[in-house]
Amino acid sequence: MSNVGRQFPSEITTFVDETSGRTIKQLTKSGSNVHFYFTENSYTLGDKEIIYKHTNEGEKIAELYAMDLETGVRTQLTDFAAWGIDNIGFVTKTNDSKYIVFIAGDKVYKLERGTENLTHLYTAPFGFKFGGNVSFDNRYVAFALNEIVDYHRQFSGKNYDGFNERYYKQKRGKIVVIYMDGSGGETIVDDTCQVAHVQFAPDTNEFLTYCHEGPWNLVTQRIWMVNTVTRRVMPCFRQDAPDSVGHEFW
C-alpha cells in the first residue's frame, strides 16, 4: 500500500532565543528535514505551504513532504522506497507545487502531486550529472549537466569538498532544456567548464541564467544569461579583476 497522502500531526514549537530575545518558530522535531537548494523555491505560491525532504530516524531514503504552515500538518508526497528509487538527487518544482521534478541517478522524472503518476522526462548522457529549474509557465525544465571526473579530495567530507579540484578538472558543461510533457529535450549551451545554478526568468521562458562554478576568486565571469530562442550567451554583467562573485538569484 502506498504511503502517498499519509498525514502527520504538527510538530511546531516556539521558543525565545536567549541572545536576541526573538521568538523562534521551529517547524519540525523528528527525523532529518531539509529545504530545497537555495536556487529553488520551497514555498508553494502564497507562502502558506512548504515542500521539503524528510528522512525518518534510522532510514536512508528521503521522502518529499508538504507542510501547512498555519496548522503544521505534514503530508507525505512521495513513496520512493516503495517505488524502488533510492538515489534521489536534485529536486525542483513548479511554483504552485502541482508538479515536482527530481533526479534519480541519471534520469529526470516529473511527479504529479497527489498521485503516483511519474513521467520519465530525460536521461543524462553517459558520464554527466545534473541539477535544474522549471520555467514560470511549467512548460520546460532546464538542467545544468557536468562531466563526471575523478579528482583528489583535499578536504573530504567538508563543506565545499573538492571545489577547487573540480574547477580545474571539469572541462565540459551543458545547459539542456527539457519539455515537461515528456517529449524530449535539447542542448542550448555547450560550455568548456563546470556550469551550475541554471534558473529561468520568473516571468518568461525566453531567458535563463547560469553560472561558471568554482572558487569565487578564480572564476573570471560568474553569471551568464542565455536567450533560449536565439541561443545567444552573454555575461549578465562584466566582471573586473577585483570582483569575486559567489551566489546569484533572480
Short mmCIF file of C-alpha atoms in Angstrom, two decimals:
data_model
loop_
_atom_site.label_atom_id
_atom_site.label_comp_id
_atom_site.label_asym_id
_atom_site.label_seq_id
_atom_site.Cartn_x
_atom_site.Cartn_y
_atom_site.Cartn_z
CA MET A 1 0.00 0.00 0.00
CA SER A 2 1.35 3.42 -0.96
CA ASN A 3 2.27 5.95 1.70
CA VAL A 4 1.48 8.89 -0.60
CA GLY A 5 -1.04 11.12 1.14
CA ARG A 6 -0.28 10.00 4.71
CA GLN A 7 -0.68 12.88 7.15
CA PHE A 8 1.13 13.54 10.39
CA PRO A 9 0.31 15.95 13.22
CA SER A 10 2.04 19.26 13.78
CA GLU A 11 5.45 19.38 15.44
CA ILE A 12 5.58 23.18 15.55
CA THR A 13 7.01 24.65 18.72
CA THR A 14 8.17 28.13 19.71
CA PHE A 15 10.94 29.35 21.98
CA VAL A 16 12.71 32.60 22.81
CA ASP A 17 16.28 32.99 21.60
CA GLU A 18 18.45 33.86 24.60
CA THR A 19 20.76 36.20 22.69
CA SER A 20 18.34 38.23 20.56
CA GLY A 21 15.15 37.89 22.60
CA ARG A 22 13.31 36.97 19.40
CA THR A 23 10.57 34.33 19.35
CA ILE A 24 11.62 31.45 17.10
CA LYS A 25 9.16 29.06 15.45
CA GLN A 26 10.57 25.57 14.97
CA LEU A 27 8.66 23.64 12.30
CA THR A 28 9.88 20.06 12.81
CA LYS A 29 11.31 17.82 15.51
CA SER A 30 11.50 14.26 14.20
CA GLY A 31 13.90 12.88 11.61
CA SER A 32 16.10 14.92 9.30
CA ASN A 33 14.43 17.78 7.40
CA VAL A 34 15.99 19.75 4.56
CA HIS A 35 14.56 22.54 2.37
CA PHE A 36 15.33 22.74 -1.35
CA TYR A 37 18.62 24.08 -2.72
CA PHE A 38 18.95 27.86 -2.48
CA THR A 39 18.17 28.47 -6.17
CA GLU A 40 14.82 26.68 -5.78
CA ASN A 41 11.68 27.91 -4.01
CA SER A 42 10.50 25.51 -1.31
CA TYR A 43 7.31 27.52 -0.80
CA THR A 44 4.06 26.94 -2.65
CA LEU A 45 2.67 30.08 -4.27
CA GLY A 46 1.00 32.07 -1.50
CA ASP A 47 3.59 31.19 1.16
CA LYS A 48 1.19 29.07 3.24
CA GLU A 49 2.94 25.77 2.50
CA ILE A 50 6.50 24.49 2.22
CA ILE A 51 7.79 21.42 0.35
CA TYR A 52 10.85 19.72 1.83
CA LYS A 53 12.81 16.47 2.18
CA HIS A 54 12.20 14.34 5.26
CA THR A 55 14.19 11.28 6.34
CA ASN A 56 12.94 9.14 9.21
CA GLU A 57 15.28 8.16 12.02
CA GLY A 58 17.44 5.17 11.04
CA GLU A 59 16.46 5.33 7.36
CA LYS A 60 18.50 6.48 4.36
CA ILE A 61 15.81 7.33 1.80
CA ALA A 62 14.42 10.87 1.95
CA GLU A 63 10.76 11.35 1.01
CA LEU A 64 9.13 14.62 -0.01
CA TYR A 65 6.63 16.21 2.37
CA ALA A 66 4.34 19.24 2.28
CA MET A 67 3.67 21.23 5.45
CA ASP A 68 0.71 23.52 6.02
CA LEU A 69 2.46 26.41 7.76
CA GLU A 70 -0.71 27.50 9.55
CA THR A 71 -1.73 24.11 11.02
CA GLY A 72 1.64 22.35 10.94
CA VAL A 73 0.06 19.23 9.39
CA ARG A 74 2.59 17.32 7.27
CA THR A 75 1.59 15.31 4.19
CA GLN A 76 3.82 12.71 2.52
CA LEU A 77 4.06 13.36 -1.24
CA THR A 78 6.29 10.51 -2.42
CA ASP A 79 6.97 6.86 -1.71
CA PHE A 80 10.40 6.43 -3.24
CA ALA A 81 11.08 3.42 -1.03
CA ALA A 82 8.07 1.53 -2.44
CA TRP A 83 8.83 2.69 -5.98
CA GLY A 84 12.32 1.22 -5.81
CA ILE A 85 14.03 4.61 -6.12
CA ASP A 86 16.81 5.12 -3.60
CA ASN A 87 19.22 7.55 -5.22
CA ILE A 88 17.33 10.85 -5.17
CA GLY A 89 19.37 13.89 -6.20
CA PHE A 90 18.32 17.42 -7.08
CA VAL A 91 14.63 18.33 -6.60
CA THR A 92 12.72 21.27 -8.09
CA LYS A 93 9.04 22.05 -8.63
CA THR A 94 6.52 24.35 -10.24
CA ASN A 95 5.52 27.48 -8.33
CA ASP A 96 2.09 26.06 -7.49
CA SER A 97 3.68 22.74 -6.39
CA LYS A 98 1.43 20.79 -8.76
CA TYR A 99 4.43 19.14 -10.40
CA ILE A 100 7.65 18.04 -8.75
CA VAL A 101 10.71 17.27 -10.85
CA PHE A 102 13.53 15.20 -9.42
CA ILE A 103 16.71 13.40 -10.42
CA ALA A 104 17.20 9.70 -9.70
CA GLY A 105 20.60 8.50 -10.86
CA ASP A 106 20.94 9.59 -14.48
CA LYS A 107 17.19 10.11 -15.05
CA VAL A 108 14.82 13.07 -14.66
CA TYR A 109 11.22 12.40 -13.56
CA LYS A 110 8.12 14.54 -13.21
CA LEU A 111 5.63 13.67 -10.45
CA GLU A 112 2.07 14.96 -10.46
CA ARG A 113 1.34 15.86 -6.86
CA GLY A 114 -1.24 13.77 -5.06
CA THR A 115 -0.76 10.86 -7.43
CA GLU A 116 1.85 8.25 -8.26
CA ASN A 117 1.97 9.40 -11.89
CA LEU A 118 5.66 9.51 -12.76
CA THR A 119 6.76 10.71 -16.19
CA HIS A 120 10.31 9.96 -17.35
CA LEU A 121 11.46 13.22 -18.95
CA TYR A 122 15.12 12.71 -19.78
CA THR A 123 18.19 10.53 -19.34
CA ALA A 124 21.55 12.25 -18.96
CA PRO A 125 24.31 11.45 -21.47
CA PHE A 126 26.79 8.89 -20.15
CA GLY A 127 29.33 10.48 -17.83
CA PHE A 128 27.27 13.55 -16.87
CA LYS A 129 25.34 14.59 -13.75
CA PHE A 130 22.93 17.49 -13.33
CA GLY A 131 20.58 19.89 -11.42
CA GLY A 132 17.74 22.13 -12.77
CA ASN A 133 14.84 24.62 -12.65
CA VAL A 134 11.25 24.81 -14.02
CA SER A 135 10.09 27.71 -16.22
CA PHE A 136 7.37 30.06 -14.93
CA ASP A 137 4.75 28.60 -17.30
CA ASN A 138 5.53 24.96 -16.35
CA ARG A 139 6.36 24.06 -19.96
CA TYR A 140 10.09 23.46 -19.58
CA VAL A 141 12.71 22.40 -17.09
CA ALA A 142 16.32 23.43 -17.65
CA PHE A 143 19.27 21.45 -16.33
CA ALA A 144 22.98 22.07 -15.96
CA LEU A 145 24.93 18.93 -16.86
CA ASN A 146 28.58 18.45 -15.96
CA GLU A 147 31.01 15.72 -16.86
CA ILE A 148 31.85 13.28 -14.06
CA VAL A 149 35.59 13.38 -13.37
CA ASP A 150 37.97 11.78 -10.89
CA TYR A 151 39.91 14.08 -8.61
CA HIS A 152 41.72 14.04 -5.29
CA ARG A 153 39.60 15.44 -2.45
CA GLN A 154 41.81 17.52 -0.21
CA PHE A 155 39.10 18.14 2.40
CA SER A 156 36.93 15.04 2.03
CA GLY A 157 33.57 15.29 3.80
CA LYS A 158 33.86 19.01 4.48
CA ASN A 159 31.85 21.93 3.12
CA TYR A 160 32.92 22.78 -0.46
CA ASP A 161 34.63 19.41 -0.67
CA GLY A 162 36.52 19.19 -3.97
CA PHE A 163 35.50 22.70 -5.00
CA ASN A 164 38.96 23.77 -6.12
CA GLU A 165 39.79 20.41 -7.71
CA ARG A 166 36.59 20.27 -9.79
CA TYR A 167 37.28 23.76 -11.09
CA TYR A 168 40.42 22.56 -12.84
CA LYS A 169 39.26 19.05 -13.74
CA GLN A 170 35.82 19.63 -15.29
CA LYS A 171 36.09 20.83 -18.88
CA ARG A 172 32.62 20.03 -20.22
CA GLY A 173 29.33 21.52 -19.10
CA LYS A 174 25.96 21.73 -20.84
CA ILE A 175 22.64 23.52 -20.39
CA VAL A 176 19.73 21.34 -21.52
CA VAL A 177 16.08 22.42 -21.83
CA ILE A 178 13.62 19.53 -21.39
CA TYR A 179 9.93 19.58 -22.30
CA MET A 180 7.66 18.95 -19.32
CA ASP A 181 5.25 16.92 -21.49
CA GLY A 182 7.90 14.21 -21.79
CA SER A 183 8.60 14.75 -25.50
CA GLY A 184 12.36 15.17 -25.09
CA GLY A 185 14.85 17.98 -24.76
CA GLU A 186 17.77 19.72 -26.41
CA THR A 187 21.14 21.21 -25.53
CA ILE A 188 21.14 25.01 -25.81
CA VAL A 189 24.63 25.70 -24.36
CA ASP A 190 27.76 23.57 -24.67
CA ASP A 191 30.44 25.07 -22.43
CA THR A 192 34.04 24.27 -21.55
CA CYS A 193 33.86 24.33 -17.75
CA GLN A 194 31.66 23.39 -14.80
CA VAL A 195 28.24 25.08 -15.00
CA ALA A 196 25.58 25.36 -12.30
CA HIS A 197 22.62 27.26 -10.82
CA VAL A 198 20.55 27.31 -14.02
CA GLN A 199 17.44 29.46 -13.41
CA PHE A 200 14.65 30.55 -15.72
CA ALA A 201 13.50 34.15 -15.51
CA PRO A 202 10.46 34.49 -13.19
CA ASP A 203 8.17 35.85 -15.93
CA THR A 204 9.38 34.40 -19.26
CA ASN A 205 10.89 31.19 -20.60
CA GLU A 206 12.93 33.12 -23.18
CA PHE A 207 15.76 33.87 -20.77
CA LEU A 208 17.64 31.89 -18.16
CA THR A 209 20.83 32.41 -16.20
CA TYR A 210 23.57 30.03 -15.17
CA CYS A 211 26.98 30.34 -13.58
CA HIS A 212 30.53 29.25 -14.19
CA GLU A 213 31.20 27.34 -10.99
CA GLY A 214 34.39 27.32 -8.95
CA PRO A 215 36.30 29.24 -6.28
CA TRP A 216 34.92 32.75 -6.41
CA ASN A 217 38.30 34.45 -6.68
CA LEU A 218 39.29 32.26 -9.65
CA VAL A 219 36.14 32.41 -11.80
CA THR A 220 36.60 35.36 -14.17
CA GLN A 221 32.94 35.62 -15.26
CA ARG A 222 30.43 34.08 -12.86
CA ILE A 223 26.91 34.88 -14.11
CA TRP A 224 25.74 34.32 -17.69
CA MET A 225 22.41 34.92 -19.40
CA VAL A 226 21.04 32.79 -22.26
CA ASN A 227 18.37 33.63 -24.79
CA THR A 228 16.69 30.23 -25.22
CA VAL A 229 15.32 31.22 -28.66
CA THR A 230 18.43 32.66 -30.32
CA ARG A 231 20.85 30.60 -28.14
CA ARG A 232 22.92 33.72 -27.58
CA VAL A 233 25.01 33.61 -24.39
CA MET A 234 26.08 36.88 -22.79
CA PRO A 235 27.55 37.96 -19.43
CA CYS A 236 24.90 39.19 -17.01
CA PHE A 237 27.37 41.89 -16.06
CA ARG A 238 31.05 42.06 -16.95
CA GLN A 239 33.36 41.30 -14.05
CA ASP A 240 36.56 43.19 -13.42
CA ALA A 241 39.72 41.73 -11.92
CA PRO A 242 38.86 42.55 -8.26
CA ASP A 243 35.35 41.05 -8.47
CA SER A 244 34.60 37.86 -6.54
CA VAL A 245 31.03 36.63 -7.08
CA GLY A 246 29.69 33.64 -5.17
CA HIS A 247 25.90 33.39 -5.48
CA GLU A 248 23.16 34.62 -7.75
CA PHE A 249 19.37 34.65 -7.91
CA TRP A 250 16.65 36.35 -9.94
#
